mmCIF file of C-alpha atoms in Angstrom:
data_model
loop_
_atom_site.group_PDB
_atom_site.id
_atom_site.type_symbol
_atom_site.label_atom_id
_atom_site.label_comp_id
_atom_site.label_asym_id
_atom_site.label_seq_id
_atom_site.Cartn_x
_atom_site.Cartn_y
_atom_site.Cartn_z
ATOM 1 C CA UNK Z 1 166.810 89.772 122.745
ATOM 2 C CA UNK Z 2 166.039 92.462 124.954
ATOM 3 C CA UNK Z 3 165.546 92.595 128.392
ATOM 4 C CA UNK Z 4 162.291 93.268 128.129
ATOM 5 C CA UNK Z 5 161.256 90.878 125.867
ATOM 6 C CA UNK Z 6 163.089 87.765 127.164
ATOM 7 C CA UNK Z 7 160.648 89.087 131.044
ATOM 8 C CA UNK Z 8 157.671 88.772 128.858
ATOM 9 C CA UNK Z 9 158.296 85.437 126.981
ATOM 10 C CA UNK Z 10 158.921 84.850 131.321
ATOM 11 C CA UNK Z 11 155.772 85.521 132.605
ATOM 12 C CA UNK Z 12 153.775 84.158 129.563
ATOM 13 C CA UNK Z 13 155.140 80.742 130.049
ATOM 14 C CA UNK Z 14 154.872 81.111 133.990
ATOM 15 C CA UNK Z 15 150.883 81.762 133.070
ATOM 16 C CA UNK Z 16 150.648 78.757 130.592
ATOM 17 C CA UNK Z 17 151.856 76.559 133.654
ATOM 18 C CA UNK Z 18 149.971 78.339 135.938
ATOM 19 C CA UNK Z 19 146.884 78.094 133.465
ATOM 20 C CA UNK Z 20 147.640 74.141 133.063
ATOM 21 C CA UNK Z 21 147.641 73.493 137.070
ATOM 22 C CA UNK Z 22 144.223 74.808 137.387
ATOM 23 C CA UNK Z 23 142.675 72.967 134.542
ATOM 24 C CA UNK Z 24 143.751 69.912 135.813
ATOM 25 C CA UNK Z 25 142.682 70.894 139.415
ATOM 26 C CA UNK Z 26 138.752 71.216 137.806
ATOM 27 C CA UNK Z 27 138.957 68.446 135.651
ATOM 28 C CA UNK Z 28 139.884 66.267 139.002
ATOM 29 C CA UNK Z 29 137.090 67.774 141.137
ATOM 30 C CA UNK Z 30 134.903 67.305 138.508
ATOM 31 C CA UNK Z 31 135.646 64.029 137.867
ATOM 32 C CA UNK Z 32 135.668 63.440 141.881
ATOM 33 C CA UNK Z 33 132.158 65.332 142.658
ATOM 34 C CA UNK Z 34 130.299 63.632 139.259
ATOM 35 C CA UNK Z 35 127.399 62.008 140.647
ATOM 36 C CA UNK Z 36 126.971 58.319 139.441
ATOM 37 C CA UNK Z 37 124.021 58.227 137.337
ATOM 38 C CA UNK Z 38 126.417 60.803 135.028
ATOM 39 C CA UNK Z 39 126.718 59.788 131.487
ATOM 40 C CA UNK Z 40 130.391 60.094 130.623
ATOM 41 C CA UNK Z 41 130.853 63.829 128.792
ATOM 42 C CA UNK Z 42 131.335 62.644 124.913
ATOM 43 C CA UNK Z 43 129.220 60.389 124.400
ATOM 44 C CA UNK Z 44 126.465 62.071 122.208
ATOM 45 C CA UNK Z 45 125.374 65.448 122.015
ATOM 46 C CA UNK Z 46 121.558 64.923 123.458
ATOM 47 C CA UNK Z 47 121.033 65.119 126.622
ATOM 48 C CA UNK Z 48 120.109 62.231 129.168
ATOM 49 C CA UNK Z 49 116.319 61.206 128.740
ATOM 50 C CA UNK Z 50 114.572 61.116 132.068
ATOM 51 C CA UNK Z 51 113.868 57.026 131.951
ATOM 52 C CA UNK Z 52 111.869 55.964 135.046
ATOM 53 C CA UNK Z 53 113.860 53.804 136.437
ATOM 54 C CA UNK Z 54 112.459 51.372 139.304
ATOM 55 C CA UNK Z 55 114.114 51.278 142.748
ATOM 56 C CA UNK Z 56 115.173 47.444 143.151
ATOM 57 C CA UNK Z 57 112.653 45.707 145.639
ATOM 58 C CA UNK Z 58 113.907 43.523 148.436
ATOM 59 C CA UNK Z 59 113.655 40.210 148.118
ATOM 60 C CA UNK Z 60 111.295 38.411 149.729
ATOM 61 C CA UNK Z 61 113.726 35.557 150.607
ATOM 62 C CA UNK Z 62 112.057 32.072 152.363
ATOM 63 C CA UNK Z 63 113.267 29.269 153.758
ATOM 64 C CA UNK Z 64 112.619 27.320 150.926
ATOM 65 C CA UNK Z 65 114.665 29.639 148.551
ATOM 66 C CA UNK Z 66 117.356 30.864 149.505
ATOM 67 C CA UNK Z 67 120.069 33.106 148.202
ATOM 68 C CA UNK Z 68 122.662 31.957 146.107
ATOM 69 C CA UNK Z 69 126.070 32.854 146.768
ATOM 70 C CA UNK Z 70 127.161 33.925 149.946
ATOM 71 C CA UNK Z 71 130.331 36.253 149.330
ATOM 72 C CA UNK Z 72 132.042 38.635 146.462
ATOM 73 C CA UNK Z 73 135.043 37.295 146.513
ATOM 74 C CA UNK Z 74 137.974 39.113 144.067
ATOM 75 C CA UNK Z 75 140.135 36.546 142.569
ATOM 76 C CA UNK Z 76 142.366 38.836 140.266
ATOM 77 C CA UNK Z 77 143.719 42.214 140.425
ATOM 78 C CA UNK Z 78 145.663 43.809 143.159
ATOM 79 C CA UNK Z 79 142.329 43.324 145.835
ATOM 80 C CA UNK Z 80 142.661 39.479 145.210
ATOM 81 C CA UNK Z 81 141.749 37.406 148.026
ATOM 82 C CA UNK Z 82 139.268 39.896 149.126
ATOM 83 C CA UNK Z 83 136.010 38.522 150.134
ATOM 84 C CA UNK Z 84 132.861 40.241 150.909
ATOM 85 C CA UNK Z 85 130.084 39.093 152.564
ATOM 86 C CA UNK Z 86 126.403 38.849 150.688
ATOM 87 C CA UNK Z 87 124.023 39.854 152.835
ATOM 88 C CA UNK Z 88 121.028 41.499 151.445
ATOM 89 C CA UNK Z 89 123.163 45.069 151.036
ATOM 90 C CA UNK Z 90 123.876 46.561 148.496
ATOM 91 C CA UNK Z 91 127.588 46.574 147.412
ATOM 92 C CA UNK Z 92 129.363 49.516 145.209
ATOM 93 C CA UNK Z 93 132.379 48.977 143.708
ATOM 94 C CA UNK Z 94 134.765 51.843 142.116
ATOM 95 C CA UNK Z 95 137.716 54.750 143.649
ATOM 96 C CA UNK Z 96 135.814 56.177 145.541
ATOM 97 C CA UNK Z 97 136.523 56.152 149.445
ATOM 98 C CA UNK Z 98 132.894 55.054 150.032
ATOM 99 C CA UNK Z 99 132.835 52.222 148.191
ATOM 100 C CA UNK Z 100 131.792 48.910 149.208
ATOM 101 C CA UNK Z 101 134.981 48.007 147.639
ATOM 102 C CA UNK Z 102 137.539 50.742 146.732
ATOM 103 C CA UNK Z 103 139.247 49.333 143.157
ATOM 104 C CA UNK Z 104 141.906 51.387 142.965
ATOM 105 C CA UNK Z 105 142.214 51.033 139.440
ATOM 106 C CA UNK Z 106 142.788 53.634 136.126
ATOM 107 C CA UNK Z 107 140.050 52.303 133.822
ATOM 108 C CA UNK Z 108 137.179 52.185 137.534
ATOM 109 C CA UNK Z 109 135.120 54.920 137.536
ATOM 110 C CA UNK Z 110 134.473 56.666 140.652
ATOM 111 C CA UNK Z 111 130.966 54.910 140.667
ATOM 112 C CA UNK Z 112 131.346 52.094 138.799
ATOM 113 C CA UNK Z 113 128.915 49.198 139.648
ATOM 114 C CA UNK Z 114 127.011 47.981 142.004
ATOM 115 C CA UNK Z 115 125.457 44.682 143.092
ATOM 116 C CA UNK Z 116 122.269 44.039 145.237
ATOM 117 C CA UNK Z 117 120.275 41.539 146.082
ATOM 118 C CA UNK Z 118 116.337 41.078 143.602
ATOM 119 C CA UNK Z 119 114.117 38.442 143.816
ATOM 120 C CA UNK Z 120 116.290 35.394 145.191
ATOM 121 C CA UNK Z 121 119.157 36.208 143.195
ATOM 122 C CA UNK Z 122 122.243 38.895 142.582
ATOM 123 C CA UNK Z 123 122.061 41.211 140.426
ATOM 124 C CA UNK Z 124 124.811 43.743 139.390
ATOM 125 C CA UNK Z 125 124.342 47.141 137.300
ATOM 126 C CA UNK Z 126 126.775 49.279 135.788
ATOM 127 C CA UNK Z 127 126.315 52.895 137.360
ATOM 128 C CA UNK Z 128 127.068 55.082 133.809
ATOM 129 C CA UNK Z 129 131.131 53.685 134.096
ATOM 130 C CA UNK Z 130 133.274 55.059 131.574
ATOM 131 C CA UNK Z 131 135.263 51.476 130.013
ATOM 132 C CA UNK Z 132 132.679 49.123 131.435
ATOM 133 C CA UNK Z 133 131.522 46.661 133.372
ATOM 134 C CA UNK Z 134 132.004 42.975 132.274
ATOM 135 C CA UNK Z 135 130.119 39.640 132.653
ATOM 136 C CA UNK Z 136 132.471 37.140 131.730
ATOM 137 C CA UNK Z 137 133.222 38.361 127.693
ATOM 138 C CA UNK Z 138 130.146 40.356 127.771
ATOM 139 C CA UNK Z 139 129.172 44.130 128.297
ATOM 140 C CA UNK Z 140 126.126 44.896 130.501
ATOM 141 C CA UNK Z 141 123.957 47.640 129.697
ATOM 142 C CA UNK Z 142 121.538 46.794 132.035
ATOM 143 C CA UNK Z 143 120.838 45.417 135.560
ATOM 144 C CA UNK Z 144 122.080 41.555 134.581
ATOM 145 C CA UNK Z 145 121.828 38.517 137.157
ATOM 146 C CA UNK Z 146 124.718 37.563 138.133
ATOM 147 C CA UNK Z 147 125.289 33.744 137.802
ATOM 148 C CA UNK Z 148 127.399 31.946 141.716
ATOM 149 C CA UNK Z 149 130.974 31.491 139.747
ATOM 150 C CA UNK Z 150 130.336 33.876 136.775
ATOM 151 C CA UNK Z 151 133.835 36.747 136.650
ATOM 152 C CA UNK Z 152 133.423 39.617 137.044
ATOM 153 C CA UNK Z 153 135.360 42.242 135.357
ATOM 154 C CA UNK Z 154 136.385 46.082 136.372
ATOM 155 C CA UNK Z 155 139.133 47.042 135.338
ATOM 156 C CA UNK Z 156 141.572 44.989 136.003
ATOM 157 C CA UNK Z 157 139.570 43.653 138.575
ATOM 158 C CA UNK Z 158 137.849 40.398 138.594
ATOM 159 C CA UNK Z 159 135.374 39.424 141.107
ATOM 160 C CA UNK Z 160 132.994 36.259 141.281
ATOM 161 C CA UNK Z 161 130.400 35.166 143.558
ATOM 162 C CA UNK Z 162 130.984 31.860 145.737
ATOM 163 C CA UNK Z 163 128.691 30.058 147.975
#
C-alpha cells in the first residue's frame, strides 16, 4: 500500500471515531434534557395527542380521615433502607439529580414516576418511562392509588408505603 492510501485510511478511521463520540454525546444530552412528559421515541409514528390533564388537587384532610401511610421506604435495591416522610408533598422518582429519590439504575428513566396525595390516599403516576412503573406485577399506565404495603417497582428497586 502506498503511504498516501495508508494516511487516508488512518484519517477516515479517526473521523469515524470522532463521529461515534459526537453521536454518543448528543444522545446522552438529549436523554438528560428530555421533558418529563415526553414519550419514548419509536413507539408509534403518530404525534402525541394533546389531552387535558387535570392537576391533582390537594386533598382536604380532616382529623377524622387521615392519609394512610406516613413514609415511603425503599425495601429492595441499591437504596434499600432509605425512608422519605410523606408530608403531603409530591415525591419524584428517577435518575435526575433533582428527584426526591434518585434511583441510579439503567432501567429507570430520568423522570420516571411521582407519588402524590389525592383525596386522602397516595397516588403513583408513571411519567412516560421506557421500562414502566409496576405495582405488584401490574404495569401502571394511569395514576393509580398505592395501597400501604403494596410493592412499587421501578427498575431494580422496590418501594413501599408504610405506616
